[in-house]
PDB file of C-alpha atoms in Angstrom:
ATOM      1  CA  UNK Z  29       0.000   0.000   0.000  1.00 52.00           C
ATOM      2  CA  UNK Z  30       1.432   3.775  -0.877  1.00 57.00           C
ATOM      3  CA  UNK Z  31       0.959   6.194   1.193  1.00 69.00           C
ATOM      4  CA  UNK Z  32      -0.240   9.457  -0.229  1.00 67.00           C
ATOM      5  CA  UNK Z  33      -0.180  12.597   1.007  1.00 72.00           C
ATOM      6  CA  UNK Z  34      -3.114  14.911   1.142  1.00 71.00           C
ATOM      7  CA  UNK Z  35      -3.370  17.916  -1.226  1.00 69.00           C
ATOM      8  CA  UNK Z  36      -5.436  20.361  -0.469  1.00 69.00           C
ATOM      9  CA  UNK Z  37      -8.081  21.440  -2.844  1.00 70.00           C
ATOM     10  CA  UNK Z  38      -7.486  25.299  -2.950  1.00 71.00           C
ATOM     11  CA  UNK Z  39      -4.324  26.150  -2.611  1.00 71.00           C
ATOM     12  CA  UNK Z  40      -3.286  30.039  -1.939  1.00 67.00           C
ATOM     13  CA  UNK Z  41      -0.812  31.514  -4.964  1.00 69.00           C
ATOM     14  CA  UNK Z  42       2.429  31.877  -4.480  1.00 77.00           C
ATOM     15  CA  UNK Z  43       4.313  34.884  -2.812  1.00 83.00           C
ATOM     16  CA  UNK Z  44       5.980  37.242  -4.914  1.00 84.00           C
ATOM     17  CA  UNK Z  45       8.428  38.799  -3.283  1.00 86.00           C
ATOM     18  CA  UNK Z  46       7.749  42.582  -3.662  1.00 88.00           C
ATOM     19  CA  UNK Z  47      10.820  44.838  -5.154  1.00 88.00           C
ATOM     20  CA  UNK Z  48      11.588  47.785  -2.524  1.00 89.00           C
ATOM     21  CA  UNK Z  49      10.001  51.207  -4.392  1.00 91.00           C
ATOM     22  CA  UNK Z  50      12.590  54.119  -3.534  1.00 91.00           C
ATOM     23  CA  UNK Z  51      10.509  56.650  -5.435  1.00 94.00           C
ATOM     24  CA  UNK Z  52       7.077  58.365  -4.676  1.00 95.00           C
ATOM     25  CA  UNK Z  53       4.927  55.810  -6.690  1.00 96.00           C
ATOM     26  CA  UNK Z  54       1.982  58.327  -6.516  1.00 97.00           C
ATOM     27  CA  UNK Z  55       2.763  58.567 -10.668  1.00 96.00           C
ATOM     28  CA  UNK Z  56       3.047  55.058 -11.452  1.00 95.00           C
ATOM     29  CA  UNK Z  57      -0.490  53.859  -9.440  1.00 97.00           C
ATOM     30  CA  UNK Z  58      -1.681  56.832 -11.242  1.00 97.00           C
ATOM     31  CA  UNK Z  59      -0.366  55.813 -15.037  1.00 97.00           C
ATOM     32  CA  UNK Z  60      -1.946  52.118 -13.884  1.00 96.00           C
ATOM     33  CA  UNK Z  61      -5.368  52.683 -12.908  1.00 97.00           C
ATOM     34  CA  UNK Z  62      -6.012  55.345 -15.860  1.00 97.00           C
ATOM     35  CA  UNK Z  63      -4.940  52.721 -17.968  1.00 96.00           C
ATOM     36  CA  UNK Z  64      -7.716  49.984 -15.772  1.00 95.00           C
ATOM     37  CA  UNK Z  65      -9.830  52.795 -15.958  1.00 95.00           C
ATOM     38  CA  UNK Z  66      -9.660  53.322 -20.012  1.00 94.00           C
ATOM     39  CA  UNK Z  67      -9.273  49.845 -20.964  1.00 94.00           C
ATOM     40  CA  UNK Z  68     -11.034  47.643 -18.391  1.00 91.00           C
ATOM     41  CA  UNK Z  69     -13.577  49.770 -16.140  1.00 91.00           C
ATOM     42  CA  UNK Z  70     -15.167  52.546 -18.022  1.00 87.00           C
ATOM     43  CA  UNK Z  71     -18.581  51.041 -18.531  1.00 86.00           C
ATOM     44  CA  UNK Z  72     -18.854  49.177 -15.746  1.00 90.00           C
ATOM     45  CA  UNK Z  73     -22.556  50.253 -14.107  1.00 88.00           C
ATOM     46  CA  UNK Z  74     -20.862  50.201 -10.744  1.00 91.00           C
ATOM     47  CA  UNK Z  75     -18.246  53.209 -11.678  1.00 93.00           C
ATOM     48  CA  UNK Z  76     -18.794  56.918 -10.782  1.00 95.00           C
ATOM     49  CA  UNK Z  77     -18.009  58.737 -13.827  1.00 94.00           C
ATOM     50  CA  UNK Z  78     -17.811  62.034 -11.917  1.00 95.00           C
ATOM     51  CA  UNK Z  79     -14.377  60.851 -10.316  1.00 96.00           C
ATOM     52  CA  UNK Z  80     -11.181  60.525 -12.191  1.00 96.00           C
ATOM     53  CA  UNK Z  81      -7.725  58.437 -11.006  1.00 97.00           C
ATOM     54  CA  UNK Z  82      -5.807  60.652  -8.660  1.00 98.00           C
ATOM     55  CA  UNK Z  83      -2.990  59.531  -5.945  1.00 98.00           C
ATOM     56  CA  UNK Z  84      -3.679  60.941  -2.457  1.00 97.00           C
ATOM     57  CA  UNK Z  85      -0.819  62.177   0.314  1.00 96.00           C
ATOM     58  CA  UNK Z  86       1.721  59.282  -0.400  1.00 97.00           C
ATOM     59  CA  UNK Z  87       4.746  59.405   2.072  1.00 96.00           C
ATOM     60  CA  UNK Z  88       6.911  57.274   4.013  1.00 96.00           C
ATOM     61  CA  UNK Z  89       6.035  55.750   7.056  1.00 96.00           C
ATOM     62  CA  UNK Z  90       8.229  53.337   8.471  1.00 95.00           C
ATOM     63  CA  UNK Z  91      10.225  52.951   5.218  1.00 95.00           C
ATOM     64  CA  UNK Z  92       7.277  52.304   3.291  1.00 96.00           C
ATOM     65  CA  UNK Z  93       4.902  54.181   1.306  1.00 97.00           C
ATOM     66  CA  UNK Z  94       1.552  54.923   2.427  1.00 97.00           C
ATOM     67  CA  UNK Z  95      -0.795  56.855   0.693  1.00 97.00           C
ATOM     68  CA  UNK Z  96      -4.825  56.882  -0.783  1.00 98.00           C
ATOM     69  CA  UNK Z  97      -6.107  55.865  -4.283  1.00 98.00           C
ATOM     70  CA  UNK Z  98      -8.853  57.412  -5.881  1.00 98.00           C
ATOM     71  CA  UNK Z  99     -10.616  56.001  -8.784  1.00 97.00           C
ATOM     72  CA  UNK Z 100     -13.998  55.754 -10.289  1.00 97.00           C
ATOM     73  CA  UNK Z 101     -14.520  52.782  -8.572  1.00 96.00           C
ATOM     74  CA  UNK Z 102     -12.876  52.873  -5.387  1.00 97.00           C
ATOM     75  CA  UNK Z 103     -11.395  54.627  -2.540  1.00 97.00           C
ATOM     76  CA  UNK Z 104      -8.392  52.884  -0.969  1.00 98.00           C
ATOM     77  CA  UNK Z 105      -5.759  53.338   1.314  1.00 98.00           C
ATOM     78  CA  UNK Z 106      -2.867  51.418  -0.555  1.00 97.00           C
ATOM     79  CA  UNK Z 107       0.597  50.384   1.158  1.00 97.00           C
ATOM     80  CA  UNK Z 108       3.646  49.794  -1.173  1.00 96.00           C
ATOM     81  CA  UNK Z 109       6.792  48.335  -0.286  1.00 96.00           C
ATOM     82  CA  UNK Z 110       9.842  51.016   0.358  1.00 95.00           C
ATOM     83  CA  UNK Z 111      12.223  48.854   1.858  1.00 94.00           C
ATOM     84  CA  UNK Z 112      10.602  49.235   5.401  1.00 93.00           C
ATOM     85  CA  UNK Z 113       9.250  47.948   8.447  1.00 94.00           C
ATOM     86  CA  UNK Z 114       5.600  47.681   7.590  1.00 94.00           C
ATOM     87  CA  UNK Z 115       6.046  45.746   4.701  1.00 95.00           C
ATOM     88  CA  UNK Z 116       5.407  41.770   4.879  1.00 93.00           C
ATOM     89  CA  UNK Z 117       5.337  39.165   1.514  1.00 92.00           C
ATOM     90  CA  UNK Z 118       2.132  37.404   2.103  1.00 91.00           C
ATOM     91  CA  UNK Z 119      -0.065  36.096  -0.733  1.00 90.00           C
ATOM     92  CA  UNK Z 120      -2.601  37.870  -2.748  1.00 90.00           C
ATOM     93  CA  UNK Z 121      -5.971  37.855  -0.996  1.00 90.00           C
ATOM     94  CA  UNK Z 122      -4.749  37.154   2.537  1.00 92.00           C
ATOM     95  CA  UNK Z 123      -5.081  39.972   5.073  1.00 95.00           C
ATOM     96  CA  UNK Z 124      -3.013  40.606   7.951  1.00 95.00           C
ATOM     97  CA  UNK Z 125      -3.369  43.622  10.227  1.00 96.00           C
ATOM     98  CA  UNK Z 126      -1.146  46.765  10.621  1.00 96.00           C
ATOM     99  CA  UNK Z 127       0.106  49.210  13.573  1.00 94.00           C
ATOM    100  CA  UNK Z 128      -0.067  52.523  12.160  1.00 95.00           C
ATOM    101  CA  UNK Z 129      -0.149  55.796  13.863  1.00 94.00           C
ATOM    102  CA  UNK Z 130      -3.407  56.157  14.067  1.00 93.00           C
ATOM    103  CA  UNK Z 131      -4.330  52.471  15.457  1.00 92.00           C
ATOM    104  CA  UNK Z 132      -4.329  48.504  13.923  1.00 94.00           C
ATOM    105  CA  UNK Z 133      -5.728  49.032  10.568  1.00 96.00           C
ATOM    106  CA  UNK Z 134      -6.259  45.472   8.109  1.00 97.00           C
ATOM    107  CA  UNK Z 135      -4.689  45.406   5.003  1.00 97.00           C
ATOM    108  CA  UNK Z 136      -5.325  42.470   1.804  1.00 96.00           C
ATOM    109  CA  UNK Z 137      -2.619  41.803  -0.229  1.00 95.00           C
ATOM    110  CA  UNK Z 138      -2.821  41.833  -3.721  1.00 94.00           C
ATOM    111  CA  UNK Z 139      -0.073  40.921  -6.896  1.00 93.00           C
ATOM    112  CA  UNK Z 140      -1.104  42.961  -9.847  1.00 92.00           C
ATOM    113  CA  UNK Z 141       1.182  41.505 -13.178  1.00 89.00           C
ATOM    114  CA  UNK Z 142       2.057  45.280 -14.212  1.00 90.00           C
ATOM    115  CA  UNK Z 143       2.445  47.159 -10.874  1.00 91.00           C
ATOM    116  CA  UNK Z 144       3.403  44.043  -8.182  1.00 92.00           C
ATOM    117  CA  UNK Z 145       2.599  43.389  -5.054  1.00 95.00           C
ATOM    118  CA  UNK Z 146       0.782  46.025  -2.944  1.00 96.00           C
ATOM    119  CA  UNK Z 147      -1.472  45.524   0.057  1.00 97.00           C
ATOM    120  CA  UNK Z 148      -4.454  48.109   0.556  1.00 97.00           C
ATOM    121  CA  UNK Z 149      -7.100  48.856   2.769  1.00 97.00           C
ATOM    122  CA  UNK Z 150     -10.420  49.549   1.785  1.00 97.00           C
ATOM    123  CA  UNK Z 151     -11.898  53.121   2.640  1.00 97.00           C
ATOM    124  CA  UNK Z 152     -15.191  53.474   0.400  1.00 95.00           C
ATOM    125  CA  UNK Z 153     -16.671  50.981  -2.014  1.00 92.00           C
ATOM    126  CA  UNK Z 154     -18.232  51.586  -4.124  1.00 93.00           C
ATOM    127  CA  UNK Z 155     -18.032  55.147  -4.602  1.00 95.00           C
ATOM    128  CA  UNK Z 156     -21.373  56.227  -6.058  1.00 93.00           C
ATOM    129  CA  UNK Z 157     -21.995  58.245  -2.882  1.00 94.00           C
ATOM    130  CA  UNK Z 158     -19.443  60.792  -3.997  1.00 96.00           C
ATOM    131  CA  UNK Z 159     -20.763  63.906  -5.871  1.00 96.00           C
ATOM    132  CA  UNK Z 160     -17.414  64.859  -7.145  1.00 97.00           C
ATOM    133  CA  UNK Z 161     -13.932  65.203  -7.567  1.00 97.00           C
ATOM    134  CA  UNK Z 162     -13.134  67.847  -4.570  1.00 97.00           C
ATOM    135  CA  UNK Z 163     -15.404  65.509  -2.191  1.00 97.00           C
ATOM    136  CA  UNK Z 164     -13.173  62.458  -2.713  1.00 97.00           C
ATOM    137  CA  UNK Z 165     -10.088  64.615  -2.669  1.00 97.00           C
ATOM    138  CA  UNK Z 166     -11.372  66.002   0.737  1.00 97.00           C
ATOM    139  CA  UNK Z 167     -12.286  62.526   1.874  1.00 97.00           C
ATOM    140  CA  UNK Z 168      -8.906  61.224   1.279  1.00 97.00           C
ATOM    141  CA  UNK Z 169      -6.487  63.866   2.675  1.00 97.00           C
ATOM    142  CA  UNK Z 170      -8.905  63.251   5.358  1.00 96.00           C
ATOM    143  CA  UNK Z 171      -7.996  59.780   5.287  1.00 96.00           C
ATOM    144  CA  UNK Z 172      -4.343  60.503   5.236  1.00 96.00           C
ATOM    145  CA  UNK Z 173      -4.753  62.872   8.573  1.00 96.00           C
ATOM    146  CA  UNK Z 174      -6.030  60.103  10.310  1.00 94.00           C
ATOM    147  CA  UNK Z 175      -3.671  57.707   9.705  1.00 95.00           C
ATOM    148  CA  UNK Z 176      -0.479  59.417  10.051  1.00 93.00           C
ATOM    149  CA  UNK Z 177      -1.856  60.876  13.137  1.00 90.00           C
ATOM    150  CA  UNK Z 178      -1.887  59.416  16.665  1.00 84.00           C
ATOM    151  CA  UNK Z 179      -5.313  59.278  18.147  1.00 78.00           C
ATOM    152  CA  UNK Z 180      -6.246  62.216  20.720  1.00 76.00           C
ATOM    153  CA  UNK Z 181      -5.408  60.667  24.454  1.00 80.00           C
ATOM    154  CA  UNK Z 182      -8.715  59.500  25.864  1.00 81.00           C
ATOM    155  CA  UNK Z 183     -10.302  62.657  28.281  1.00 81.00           C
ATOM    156  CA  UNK Z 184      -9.428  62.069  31.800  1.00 81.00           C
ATOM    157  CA  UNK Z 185     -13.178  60.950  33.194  1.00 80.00           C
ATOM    158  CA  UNK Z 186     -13.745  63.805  36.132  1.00 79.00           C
ATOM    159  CA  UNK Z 187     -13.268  62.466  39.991  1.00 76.00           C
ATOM    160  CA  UNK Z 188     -15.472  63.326  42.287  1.00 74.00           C
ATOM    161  CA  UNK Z 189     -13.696  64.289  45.591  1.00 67.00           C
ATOM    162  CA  UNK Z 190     -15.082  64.728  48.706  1.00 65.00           C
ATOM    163  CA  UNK Z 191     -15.631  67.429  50.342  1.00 64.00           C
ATOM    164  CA  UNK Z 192     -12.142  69.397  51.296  1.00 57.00           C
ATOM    165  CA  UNK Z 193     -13.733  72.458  52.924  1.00 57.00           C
ATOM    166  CA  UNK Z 194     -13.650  71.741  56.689  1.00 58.00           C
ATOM    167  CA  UNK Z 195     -16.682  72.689  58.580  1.00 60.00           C
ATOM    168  CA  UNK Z 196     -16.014  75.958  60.462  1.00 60.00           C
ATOM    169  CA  UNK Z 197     -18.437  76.827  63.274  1.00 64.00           C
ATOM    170  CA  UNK Z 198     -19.898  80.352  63.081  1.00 71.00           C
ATOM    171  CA  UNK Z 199     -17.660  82.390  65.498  1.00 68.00           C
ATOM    172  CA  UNK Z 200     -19.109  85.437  67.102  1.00 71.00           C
ATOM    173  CA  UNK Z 201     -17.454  89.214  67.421  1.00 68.00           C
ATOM    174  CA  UNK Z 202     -17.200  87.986  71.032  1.00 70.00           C
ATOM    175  CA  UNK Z 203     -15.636  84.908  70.609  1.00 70.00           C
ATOM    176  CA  UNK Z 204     -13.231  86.152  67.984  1.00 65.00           C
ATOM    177  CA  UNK Z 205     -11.938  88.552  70.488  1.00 65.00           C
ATOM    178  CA  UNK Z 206     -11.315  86.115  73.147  1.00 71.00           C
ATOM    179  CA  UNK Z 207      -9.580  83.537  70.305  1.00 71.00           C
ATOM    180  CA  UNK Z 208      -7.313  86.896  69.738  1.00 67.00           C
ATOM    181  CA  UNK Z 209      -6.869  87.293  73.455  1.00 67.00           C
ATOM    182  CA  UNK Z 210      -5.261  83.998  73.681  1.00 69.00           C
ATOM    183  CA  UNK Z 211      -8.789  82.630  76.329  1.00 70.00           C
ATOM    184  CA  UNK Z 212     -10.475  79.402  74.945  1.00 64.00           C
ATOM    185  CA  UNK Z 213     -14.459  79.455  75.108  1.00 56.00           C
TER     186      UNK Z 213
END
């Protein structure tokens, strides 16, 4: 008898390894999803035609590059690796959960063939709710605020103390006098 070992049936892809990004990659997730956009999306029913591609407050946290994504069909936080800390190979459609400034935040990985591996972290989906262009630019340096800045520290709750003020007994003109006079009452 052979003994056979058990494959399982859905197997996750396999891990690219992602290729540190030294430069602002604002223009190159810009120059992708236009091209999406004009080749693969535009007459989708779910797109908001209103909104065009545009790359939101990208910068460097930790090494990495951290920025939002704006296109006619989503809004996304998206996390590309710069060499950093933040940064961890996992495979495309696993999640796995990031410290950022602003608190633990889950990101999903994903391995586009033209642009690589990048993880992101959905912020609005779909994005039909937007009027315009200046609402989702608002909405995501809004975004980008928040999570490059640490949360407010929580209000101290108020303490009730006791009552400090000693009870004094009423003194009288008389009294006071013989208090100053050095004679107890």
């Amino acid at each position: 008898m052979t003994e056979r070992i058990r494959q399982p049936a859905l197997q996750p892809p396999p891990i690219r390894p992602a290729v540190p990004r030294g430069e602002d990659p604002a223009a190159w997730l810009e120059a992708h999803y236009r091209h999406v956009w004009e080749t693969r999306m535009r007459d989708l029913p779910f797109v908001n035609p209103a909104l065009t591609v545009e790359a939101v407050g990208f910068q460097r946290l930790n090494g990495d590059w951290l920025g939002v994504m704006i296109t006619p069909w989503f809004l996304n936080l998206v996390l590309v690796y710069g060499g950093g800390e933040l940064w961890g190979d996992i495979p495309a459609g696993e999640r796995r959960y990031l410290n950022l400034p602003c608190g633990t935040m889950q990101f999903i990985a994903d391995d586009d063939p033209d642009i690589g591996p990048y993880q992101y972290c959905p912020l609005i989906a779909p994005v039909d709710k937007l009027p315009d262009m200046a609402t989702a630019r608002f909405v995501a340096a809004d975004a980008v605020k928040t999570v490059f800045c640490p949360p407010a520290p929580p209000e101290p709750e108020p303490v009730e103390l006791p009552e400090t003020r000693a009870e004094t007994p009423e003194v009288s003109r008389r009294g006071f006098f013989r208090r100053l006079a050095g004679k107890r009452s």
